């Protein structure tokens, strides 16, 4: 599978473990922003989840990877619309499990709020729901003073780690920022209410202990009706890369065992 026409753009899609007519649980993996693409899942979680009997869908977000890069259309509503449209294009009519890394986790939260009937559960890896604090952080990271610091850090990293393989994703990120309104539009996205009441599905949030995002654990557990959090000690934001085996085990157990536990609790 290569590209599918969704919301006026060509979306690059890969699917593993799909069997026509099968009732396998569907898992959609949503990657992060700028230097990320579906490849981060293809070389980490996706093949092993498919081997476990899951129907695994990966796709490049608009502006990323092999998906079209339109000049505008980068509010959260657009990313949610793409995911919703992709499920239609793939003829997936039952609720899916969303696994989102970083910005992809925000997309997963937003999708769960906007289309609750389509989402069975959310796994958010180093991510925060797209509410007011998220918008402020995105502004600082993309167009505020912090955005300049990010560019400096990337430049320094490239100097210390030369080579085509390392430089390629950062050049791709540069093209997204240069050729689109992503940096300006994401902070203007429609936001969830602070109480997160629109998210009704089970949520599993995974954080690195050295990441500032891990401070959300108490808030998420208090705000969401059904939420479990795990903090991996001494890890930063790149949990998926730094602790792939641990992350895979947590995600696998949630998808294969956690949902059975939720169903049992609901039946009691």
PDB file of C-alpha atoms in Angstrom:
ATOM      1  CA  UNK A   1       0.000   0.000   0.000  1.00  0.00           C
ATOM      2  CA  UNK A   2       1.411   3.402  -0.929  1.00  0.00           C
ATOM      3  CA  UNK A   3      -0.849   6.464  -1.094  1.00  0.00           C
ATOM      4  CA  UNK A   4      -4.534   7.164  -0.608  1.00  0.00           C
ATOM      5  CA  UNK A   5      -6.442  10.313  -1.500  1.00  0.00           C
ATOM      6  CA  UNK A   6      -7.766  11.870   1.710  1.00  0.00           C
ATOM      7  CA  UNK A   7      -9.121  15.411   2.193  1.00  0.00           C
ATOM      8  CA  UNK A   8      -7.569  16.587  -1.059  1.00  0.00           C
ATOM      9  CA  UNK A   9      -4.047  15.316  -0.319  1.00  0.00           C
ATOM     10  CA  UNK A  10      -2.155  12.097  -0.995  1.00  0.00           C
ATOM     11  CA  UNK A  11      -1.513  10.275   2.283  1.00  0.00           C
ATOM     12  CA  UNK A  12       1.288   7.721   2.470  1.00  0.00           C
ATOM     13  CA  UNK A  13       0.031   4.610   4.276  1.00  0.00           C
ATOM     14  CA  UNK A  14       1.540   1.288   5.311  1.00  0.00           C
ATOM     15  CA  UNK A  15      -0.493  -1.563   6.783  1.00  0.00           C
ATOM     16  CA  UNK A  16       0.816  -4.713   8.449  1.00  0.00           C
ATOM     17  CA  UNK A  17      -1.076  -7.765   9.646  1.00  0.00           C
ATOM     18  CA  UNK A  18      -4.272  -6.986   7.738  1.00  0.00           C
ATOM     19  CA  UNK A  19      -6.413  -9.898   6.591  1.00  0.00           C
ATOM     20  CA  UNK A  20      -9.522  -9.215   4.533  1.00  0.00           C
ATOM     21  CA  UNK A  21     -12.652 -10.080   6.488  1.00  0.00           C
ATOM     22  CA  UNK A  22     -10.723 -10.484   9.730  1.00  0.00           C
ATOM     23  CA  UNK A  23     -11.940  -9.048  13.021  1.00  0.00           C
ATOM     24  CA  UNK A  24      -8.415  -8.386  14.285  1.00  0.00           C
ATOM     25  CA  UNK A  25      -8.161  -5.292  16.489  1.00  0.00           C
ATOM     26  CA  UNK A  26      -6.995  -2.299  14.441  1.00  0.00           C
ATOM     27  CA  UNK A  27      -4.137  -0.185  15.794  1.00  0.00           C
ATOM     28  CA  UNK A  28      -3.311   3.152  14.150  1.00  0.00           C
ATOM     29  CA  UNK A  29       0.157   4.554  14.872  1.00  0.00           C
ATOM     30  CA  UNK A  30       0.480   8.355  14.702  1.00  0.00           C
ATOM     31  CA  UNK A  31       3.996   9.814  14.581  1.00  0.00           C
ATOM     32  CA  UNK A  32       5.438  13.078  15.890  1.00  0.00           C
ATOM     33  CA  UNK A  33       6.201  16.434  14.323  1.00  0.00           C
ATOM     34  CA  UNK A  34       8.830  17.703  11.863  1.00  0.00           C
ATOM     35  CA  UNK A  35      11.736  15.219  11.975  1.00  0.00           C
ATOM     36  CA  UNK A  36       9.418  12.230  12.399  1.00  0.00           C
ATOM     37  CA  UNK A  37       7.522   9.983   9.977  1.00  0.00           C
ATOM     38  CA  UNK A  38       5.855   6.585   9.942  1.00  0.00           C
ATOM     39  CA  UNK A  39       9.358   5.093   9.672  1.00  0.00           C
ATOM     40  CA  UNK A  40       9.816   5.585  13.414  1.00  0.00           C
ATOM     41  CA  UNK A  41       7.101   2.977  13.956  1.00  0.00           C
ATOM     42  CA  UNK A  42       8.046   0.761  11.018  1.00  0.00           C
ATOM     43  CA  UNK A  43      11.423   0.144  12.635  1.00  0.00           C
ATOM     44  CA  UNK A  44      10.163  -0.161  16.214  1.00  0.00           C
ATOM     45  CA  UNK A  45       6.647  -1.162  17.255  1.00  0.00           C
ATOM     46  CA  UNK A  46       4.720  -1.967  14.079  1.00  0.00           C
ATOM     47  CA  UNK A  47       6.185  -5.299  12.872  1.00  0.00           C
ATOM     48  CA  UNK A  48       6.057  -6.881  16.311  1.00  0.00           C
ATOM     49  CA  UNK A  49       2.508  -5.697  16.977  1.00  0.00           C
ATOM     50  CA  UNK A  50       1.468  -7.246  13.657  1.00  0.00           C
ATOM     51  CA  UNK A  51       3.158 -10.500  14.665  1.00  0.00           C
ATOM     52  CA  UNK A  52       0.979 -10.473  17.790  1.00  0.00           C
ATOM     53  CA  UNK A  53      -2.105 -10.651  15.563  1.00  0.00           C
ATOM     54  CA  UNK A  54      -2.997  -6.963  15.378  1.00  0.00           C
ATOM     55  CA  UNK A  55      -3.992  -5.068  12.235  1.00  0.00           C
ATOM     56  CA  UNK A  56      -1.475  -2.200  12.225  1.00  0.00           C
ATOM     57  CA  UNK A  57      -1.907   1.020  10.224  1.00  0.00           C
ATOM     58  CA  UNK A  58       0.847   3.644   9.884  1.00  0.00           C
ATOM     59  CA  UNK A  59       0.682   6.866   7.892  1.00  0.00           C
ATOM     60  CA  UNK A  60       2.697  10.020   7.306  1.00  0.00           C
ATOM     61  CA  UNK A  61       1.026  13.153   8.650  1.00  0.00           C
ATOM     62  CA  UNK A  62       0.310  15.948   6.172  1.00  0.00           C
ATOM     63  CA  UNK A  63       3.524  17.783   5.345  1.00  0.00           C
ATOM     64  CA  UNK A  64       5.656  14.844   6.481  1.00  0.00           C
ATOM     65  CA  UNK A  65       7.370  11.887   4.861  1.00  0.00           C
ATOM     66  CA  UNK A  66       5.787  10.859   1.562  1.00  0.00           C
ATOM     67  CA  UNK A  67       2.438  12.538   2.234  1.00  0.00           C
ATOM     68  CA  UNK A  68       1.556  15.738   0.366  1.00  0.00           C
ATOM     69  CA  UNK A  69       2.878  19.024   1.755  1.00  0.00           C
ATOM     70  CA  UNK A  70       0.132  21.639   1.193  1.00  0.00           C
ATOM     71  CA  UNK A  71       1.082  25.229   2.090  1.00  0.00           C
ATOM     72  CA  UNK A  72      -1.765  25.578   4.625  1.00  0.00           C
ATOM     73  CA  UNK A  73      -4.102  23.355   6.619  1.00  0.00           C
ATOM     74  CA  UNK A  74      -2.075  22.556   9.736  1.00  0.00           C
ATOM     75  CA  UNK A  75      -4.446  23.150  12.618  1.00  0.00           C
ATOM     76  CA  UNK A  76      -5.253  20.201  14.839  1.00  0.00           C
ATOM     77  CA  UNK A  77      -8.662  19.980  13.192  1.00  0.00           C
ATOM     78  CA  UNK A  78      -6.938  19.257   9.867  1.00  0.00           C
ATOM     79  CA  UNK A  79      -4.845  16.442  11.320  1.00  0.00           C
ATOM     80  CA  UNK A  80      -7.943  14.931  12.931  1.00  0.00           C
ATOM     81  CA  UNK A  81      -9.847  15.263   9.660  1.00  0.00           C
ATOM     82  CA  UNK A  82      -7.074  13.420   7.845  1.00  0.00           C
ATOM     83  CA  UNK A  83      -7.159  10.545  10.330  1.00  0.00           C
ATOM     84  CA  UNK A  84     -10.937  10.362  10.178  1.00  0.00           C
ATOM     85  CA  UNK A  85     -10.840  10.412   6.382  1.00  0.00           C
ATOM     86  CA  UNK A  86      -8.106   7.784   6.273  1.00  0.00           C
ATOM     87  CA  UNK A  87     -10.235   5.376   8.298  1.00  0.00           C
ATOM     88  CA  UNK A  88     -13.036   5.940   5.778  1.00  0.00           C
ATOM     89  CA  UNK A  89     -10.678   5.374   2.848  1.00  0.00           C
ATOM     90  CA  UNK A  90      -9.482   2.123   4.423  1.00  0.00           C
ATOM     91  CA  UNK A  91     -13.102   1.072   5.070  1.00  0.00           C
ATOM     92  CA  UNK A  92     -12.403   0.650   8.781  1.00  0.00           C
ATOM     93  CA  UNK A  93     -15.813   0.946  10.401  1.00  0.00           C
ATOM     94  CA  UNK A  94     -15.088  -0.299  13.922  1.00  0.00           C
ATOM     95  CA  UNK A  95     -13.352   1.540  16.778  1.00  0.00           C
ATOM     96  CA  UNK A  96      -9.563   1.584  16.547  1.00  0.00           C
ATOM     97  CA  UNK A  97      -6.784   1.832  19.110  1.00  0.00           C
ATOM     98  CA  UNK A  98      -4.667   4.948  18.594  1.00  0.00           C
ATOM     99  CA  UNK A  99      -0.985   5.003  19.559  1.00  0.00           C
ATOM    100  CA  UNK A 100       0.501   8.485  19.301  1.00  0.00           C
ATOM    101  CA  UNK A 101       4.063   9.598  19.927  1.00  0.00           C
ATOM    102  CA  UNK A 102       4.649  13.240  20.952  1.00  0.00           C
ATOM    103  CA  UNK A 103       2.513  15.411  18.614  1.00  0.00           C
ATOM    104  CA  UNK A 104       0.902  12.194  17.395  1.00  0.00           C
ATOM    105  CA  UNK A 105      -0.396  11.670  20.914  1.00  0.00           C
ATOM    106  CA  UNK A 106      -2.074  15.076  20.795  1.00  0.00           C
ATOM    107  CA  UNK A 107      -3.712  14.041  17.512  1.00  0.00           C
ATOM    108  CA  UNK A 108      -4.910  10.828  19.169  1.00  0.00           C
ATOM    109  CA  UNK A 109      -6.414  12.741  22.096  1.00  0.00           C
ATOM    110  CA  UNK A 110      -8.119  15.181  19.719  1.00  0.00           C
ATOM    111  CA  UNK A 111      -9.510  12.354  17.590  1.00  0.00           C
ATOM    112  CA  UNK A 112     -10.875  10.614  20.682  1.00  0.00           C
ATOM    113  CA  UNK A 113     -12.661  13.827  21.656  1.00  0.00           C
ATOM    114  CA  UNK A 114     -13.971  14.680  18.183  1.00  0.00           C
ATOM    115  CA  UNK A 115     -14.965  11.173  17.037  1.00  0.00           C
ATOM    116  CA  UNK A 116     -15.430   9.080  20.195  1.00  0.00           C
ATOM    117  CA  UNK A 117     -17.331   6.383  18.332  1.00  0.00           C
ATOM    118  CA  UNK A 118     -14.232   5.642  16.246  1.00  0.00           C
ATOM    119  CA  UNK A 119     -11.703   5.311  19.082  1.00  0.00           C
ATOM    120  CA  UNK A 120     -11.447   2.255  21.340  1.00  0.00           C
ATOM    121  CA  UNK A 121      -8.481   3.527  23.347  1.00  0.00           C
ATOM    122  CA  UNK A 122      -5.547   5.941  23.270  1.00  0.00           C
ATOM    123  CA  UNK A 123      -1.902   5.223  24.041  1.00  0.00           C
ATOM    124  CA  UNK A 124      -0.075   8.550  24.367  1.00  0.00           C
ATOM    125  CA  UNK A 125       3.728   8.372  24.417  1.00  0.00           C
ATOM    126  CA  UNK A 126       5.323  11.566  25.752  1.00  0.00           C
ATOM    127  CA  UNK A 127       2.297  13.613  24.718  1.00  0.00           C
ATOM    128  CA  UNK A 128      -0.187  16.047  26.184  1.00  0.00           C
ATOM    129  CA  UNK A 129      -3.833  16.676  25.279  1.00  0.00           C
ATOM    130  CA  UNK A 130      -4.336  19.673  22.946  1.00  0.00           C
ATOM    131  CA  UNK A 131      -5.658  22.071  25.576  1.00  0.00           C
ATOM    132  CA  UNK A 132      -4.481  25.582  26.504  1.00  0.00           C
ATOM    133  CA  UNK A 133      -1.113  24.563  27.985  1.00  0.00           C
ATOM    134  CA  UNK A 134      -0.347  22.473  24.913  1.00  0.00           C
ATOM    135  CA  UNK A 135      -1.069  25.435  22.617  1.00  0.00           C
ATOM    136  CA  UNK A 136       1.237  27.653  24.662  1.00  0.00           C
ATOM    137  CA  UNK A 137       4.001  25.053  24.528  1.00  0.00           C
ATOM    138  CA  UNK A 138       3.566  24.585  20.788  1.00  0.00           C
ATOM    139  CA  UNK A 139       3.775  28.331  20.216  1.00  0.00           C
ATOM    140  CA  UNK A 140       6.987  28.591  22.221  1.00  0.00           C
ATOM    141  CA  UNK A 141       8.462  25.570  20.503  1.00  0.00           C
ATOM    142  CA  UNK A 142       7.598  26.619  16.957  1.00  0.00           C
ATOM    143  CA  UNK A 143       7.509  30.419  16.731  1.00  0.00           C
ATOM    144  CA  UNK A 144       8.407  31.857  20.136  1.00  0.00           C
ATOM    145  CA  UNK A 145      11.795  32.396  21.718  1.00  0.00           C
ATOM    146  CA  UNK A 146      12.117  28.691  22.416  1.00  0.00           C
ATOM    147  CA  UNK A 147      11.754  28.009  18.689  1.00  0.00           C
ATOM    148  CA  UNK A 148      15.044  29.789  18.067  1.00  0.00           C
ATOM    149  CA  UNK A 149      16.695  27.683  20.739  1.00  0.00           C
ATOM    150  CA  UNK A 150      15.459  24.513  19.057  1.00  0.00           C
ATOM    151  CA  UNK A 151      17.065  25.562  15.775  1.00  0.00           C
ATOM    152  CA  UNK A 152      20.339  26.261  17.582  1.00  0.00           C
ATOM    153  CA  UNK A 153      20.234  22.854  19.273  1.00  0.00           C
ATOM    154  CA  UNK A 154      19.582  21.094  15.964  1.00  0.00           C
ATOM    155  CA  UNK A 155      22.449  22.945  14.276  1.00  0.00           C
ATOM    156  CA  UNK A 156      24.809  22.019  17.097  1.00  0.00           C
ATOM    157  CA  UNK A 157      23.687  18.379  16.980  1.00  0.00           C
ATOM    158  CA  UNK A 158      24.328  18.183  13.234  1.00  0.00           C
ATOM    159  CA  UNK A 159      27.832  19.587  13.717  1.00  0.00           C
ATOM    160  CA  UNK A 160      28.531  16.905  16.302  1.00  0.00           C
ATOM    161  CA  UNK A 161      26.884  14.101  14.318  1.00  0.00           C
ATOM    162  CA  UNK A 162      27.753  14.636  10.645  1.00  0.00           C
ATOM    163  CA  UNK A 163      26.528  12.367   7.885  1.00  0.00           C
ATOM    164  CA  UNK A 164      23.757  12.106   5.319  1.00  0.00           C
ATOM    165  CA  UNK A 165      21.633   9.720   7.379  1.00  0.00           C
ATOM    166  CA  UNK A 166      21.516  12.098  10.328  1.00  0.00           C
ATOM    167  CA  UNK A 167      21.014  15.228   8.249  1.00  0.00           C
ATOM    168  CA  UNK A 168      18.111  13.947   6.121  1.00  0.00           C
ATOM    169  CA  UNK A 169      15.277  14.224   8.691  1.00  0.00           C
ATOM    170  CA  UNK A 170      16.392  17.691   9.750  1.00  0.00           C
ATOM    171  CA  UNK A 171      16.418  18.895   6.144  1.00  0.00           C
ATOM    172  CA  UNK A 172      12.899  17.501   5.800  1.00  0.00           C
ATOM    173  CA  UNK A 173      11.862  19.412   8.920  1.00  0.00           C
ATOM    174  CA  UNK A 174      13.342  22.567   7.449  1.00  0.00           C
ATOM    175  CA  UNK A 175      11.291  22.138   4.285  1.00  0.00           C
ATOM    176  CA  UNK A 176       8.089  21.761   6.297  1.00  0.00           C
ATOM    177  CA  UNK A 177       8.803  24.959   8.219  1.00  0.00           C
ATOM    178  CA  UNK A 178       9.935  26.891   5.129  1.00  0.00           C
ATOM    179  CA  UNK A 179       7.193  25.781   2.734  1.00  0.00           C
ATOM    180  CA  UNK A 180       4.110  25.607   4.967  1.00  0.00           C
ATOM    181  CA  UNK A 181       2.208  27.563   7.607  1.00  0.00           C
ATOM    182  CA  UNK A 182       2.539  24.708  10.112  1.00  0.00           C
ATOM    183  CA  UNK A 183       4.406  26.729  12.751  1.00  0.00           C
ATOM    184  CA  UNK A 184       1.851  29.542  12.642  1.00  0.00           C
ATOM    185  CA  UNK A 185      -1.283  27.387  12.398  1.00  0.00           C
ATOM    186  CA  UNK A 186      -0.755  24.643  14.982  1.00  0.00           C
ATOM    187  CA  UNK A 187      -0.865  27.063  17.956  1.00  0.00           C
ATOM    188  CA  UNK A 188      -4.187  28.414  16.586  1.00  0.00           C
ATOM    189  CA  UNK A 189      -5.875  25.007  16.720  1.00  0.00           C
ATOM    190  CA  UNK A 190      -9.246  24.485  18.325  1.00  0.00           C
ATOM    191  CA  UNK A 191      -8.587  23.254  21.859  1.00  0.00           C
ATOM    192  CA  UNK A 192     -10.116  20.764  24.255  1.00  0.00           C
ATOM    193  CA  UNK A 193     -11.713  21.987  27.460  1.00  0.00           C
ATOM    194  CA  UNK A 194      -9.305  21.932  30.384  1.00  0.00           C
ATOM    195  CA  UNK A 195     -11.322  19.237  32.166  1.00  0.00           C
ATOM    196  CA  UNK A 196     -10.782  16.864  29.187  1.00  0.00           C
ATOM    197  CA  UNK A 197     -14.353  15.620  29.614  1.00  0.00           C
ATOM    198  CA  UNK A 198     -14.681  15.023  25.872  1.00  0.00           C
ATOM    199  CA  UNK A 199     -12.223  12.108  26.088  1.00  0.00           C
ATOM    200  CA  UNK A 200     -14.230   9.119  27.282  1.00  0.00           C
ATOM    201  CA  UNK A 201     -12.202   6.136  26.088  1.00  0.00           C
ATOM    202  CA  UNK A 202      -9.485   4.365  28.124  1.00  0.00           C
ATOM    203  CA  UNK A 203      -6.134   6.182  28.019  1.00  0.00           C
ATOM    204  CA  UNK A 204      -2.635   4.852  28.683  1.00  0.00           C
ATOM    205  CA  UNK A 205      -0.010   7.602  28.997  1.00  0.00           C
ATOM    206  CA  UNK A 206       3.715   6.781  28.945  1.00  0.00           C
ATOM    207  CA  UNK A 207       6.332   9.354  29.975  1.00  0.00           C
ATOM    208  CA  UNK A 208      10.059   9.651  30.478  1.00  0.00           C
ATOM    209  CA  UNK A 209      10.963  10.505  34.053  1.00  0.00           C
ATOM    210  CA  UNK A 210      13.398  13.234  32.979  1.00  0.00           C
ATOM    211  CA  UNK A 211      10.798  14.862  30.729  1.00  0.00           C
ATOM    212  CA  UNK A 212       8.780  17.870  31.878  1.00  0.00           C
ATOM    213  CA  UNK A 213       5.704  16.240  30.364  1.00  0.00           C
ATOM    214  CA  UNK A 214       5.756  13.607  33.113  1.00  0.00           C
ATOM    215  CA  UNK A 215       4.387  16.281  35.455  1.00  0.00           C
ATOM    216  CA  UNK A 216       0.977  15.653  33.830  1.00  0.00           C
ATOM    217  CA  UNK A 217       0.413  12.268  35.451  1.00  0.00           C
ATOM    218  CA  UNK A 218      -1.671  13.465  38.403  1.00  0.00           C
ATOM    219  CA  UNK A 219      -3.748  15.801  36.230  1.00  0.00           C
ATOM    220  CA  UNK A 220      -4.472  13.112  33.640  1.00  0.00           C
ATOM    221  CA  UNK A 221      -5.469  10.514  36.209  1.00  0.00           C
ATOM    222  CA  UNK A 222      -7.750  13.037  37.930  1.00  0.00           C
ATOM    223  CA  UNK A 223      -9.311  14.456  34.750  1.00  0.00           C
ATOM    224  CA  UNK A 224      -9.824  11.374  32.597  1.00  0.00           C
ATOM    225  CA  UNK A 225     -12.483   8.831  33.444  1.00  0.00           C
ATOM    226  CA  UNK A 226     -10.245   5.851  32.687  1.00  0.00           C
ATOM    227  CA  UNK A 227      -6.519   6.572  32.663  1.00  0.00           C
ATOM    228  CA  UNK A 228      -3.344   4.704  33.511  1.00  0.00           C
ATOM    229  CA  UNK A 229       0.076   6.376  33.534  1.00  0.00           C
ATOM    230  CA  UNK A 230       3.598   4.959  33.555  1.00  0.00           C
ATOM    231  CA  UNK A 231       6.820   6.931  34.030  1.00  0.00           C
ATOM    232  CA  UNK A 232      10.069   5.357  32.786  1.00  0.00           C
ATOM    233  CA  UNK A 233      12.882   6.613  35.051  1.00  0.00           C
ATOM    234  CA  UNK A 234      15.790   8.681  33.712  1.00  0.00           C
ATOM    235  CA  UNK A 235      14.425   8.934  30.163  1.00  0.00           C
ATOM    236  CA  UNK A 236      13.762  12.160  28.261  1.00  0.00           C
ATOM    237  CA  UNK A 237      11.267  12.962  25.529  1.00  0.00           C
ATOM    238  CA  UNK A 238      12.557  10.354  23.049  1.00  0.00           C
ATOM    239  CA  UNK A 239      11.116   7.392  24.931  1.00  0.00           C
ATOM    240  CA  UNK A 240      10.258   5.495  21.756  1.00  0.00           C
ATOM    241  CA  UNK A 241      13.890   5.654  20.610  1.00  0.00           C
ATOM    242  CA  UNK A 242      15.664   5.447  23.963  1.00  0.00           C
ATOM    243  CA  UNK A 243      13.599   2.575  25.358  1.00  0.00           C
ATOM    244  CA  UNK A 244      12.035   0.795  22.393  1.00  0.00           C
ATOM    245  CA  UNK A 245      11.830  -2.623  24.074  1.00  0.00           C
ATOM    246  CA  UNK A 246      10.239  -1.275  27.237  1.00  0.00           C
ATOM    247  CA  UNK A 247       7.802   0.869  25.279  1.00  0.00           C
ATOM    248  CA  UNK A 248       6.838  -2.030  23.034  1.00  0.00           C
ATOM    249  CA  UNK A 249       6.162  -4.278  26.029  1.00  0.00           C
ATOM    250  CA  UNK A 250       3.949  -1.642  27.652  1.00  0.00           C
ATOM    251  CA  UNK A 251       1.993  -0.953  24.455  1.00  0.00           C
ATOM    252  CA  UNK A 252       1.613  -4.657  23.636  1.00  0.00           C
ATOM    253  CA  UNK A 253       0.332  -5.521  27.098  1.00  0.00           C
ATOM    254  CA  UNK A 254      -2.117  -2.616  27.018  1.00  0.00           C
ATOM    255  CA  UNK A 255      -3.494  -3.599  23.620  1.00  0.00           C
ATOM    256  CA  UNK A 256      -3.618  -7.354  24.221  1.00  0.00           C
ATOM    257  CA  UNK A 257      -4.300  -7.540  27.964  1.00  0.00           C
ATOM    258  CA  UNK A 258      -5.393  -4.119  29.142  1.00  0.00           C
ATOM    259  CA  UNK A 259      -8.519  -4.010  27.014  1.00  0.00           C
ATOM    260  CA  UNK A 260      -9.647  -7.396  28.325  1.00  0.00           C
ATOM    261  CA  UNK A 261      -9.304  -6.004  31.837  1.00  0.00           C
ATOM    262  CA  UNK A 262     -11.381  -2.947  30.877  1.00  0.00           C
ATOM    263  CA  UNK A 263     -14.091  -5.162  29.378  1.00  0.00           C
ATOM    264  CA  UNK A 264     -14.149  -7.270  32.536  1.00  0.00           C
ATOM    265  CA  UNK A 265     -14.523  -4.192  34.759  1.00  0.00           C
ATOM    266  CA  UNK A 266     -17.399  -2.917  32.616  1.00  0.00           C
ATOM    267  CA  UNK A 267     -19.166  -6.279  32.843  1.00  0.00           C
ATOM    268  CA  UNK A 268     -19.026  -6.363  36.657  1.00  0.00           C
TER     269      UNK A 268
END
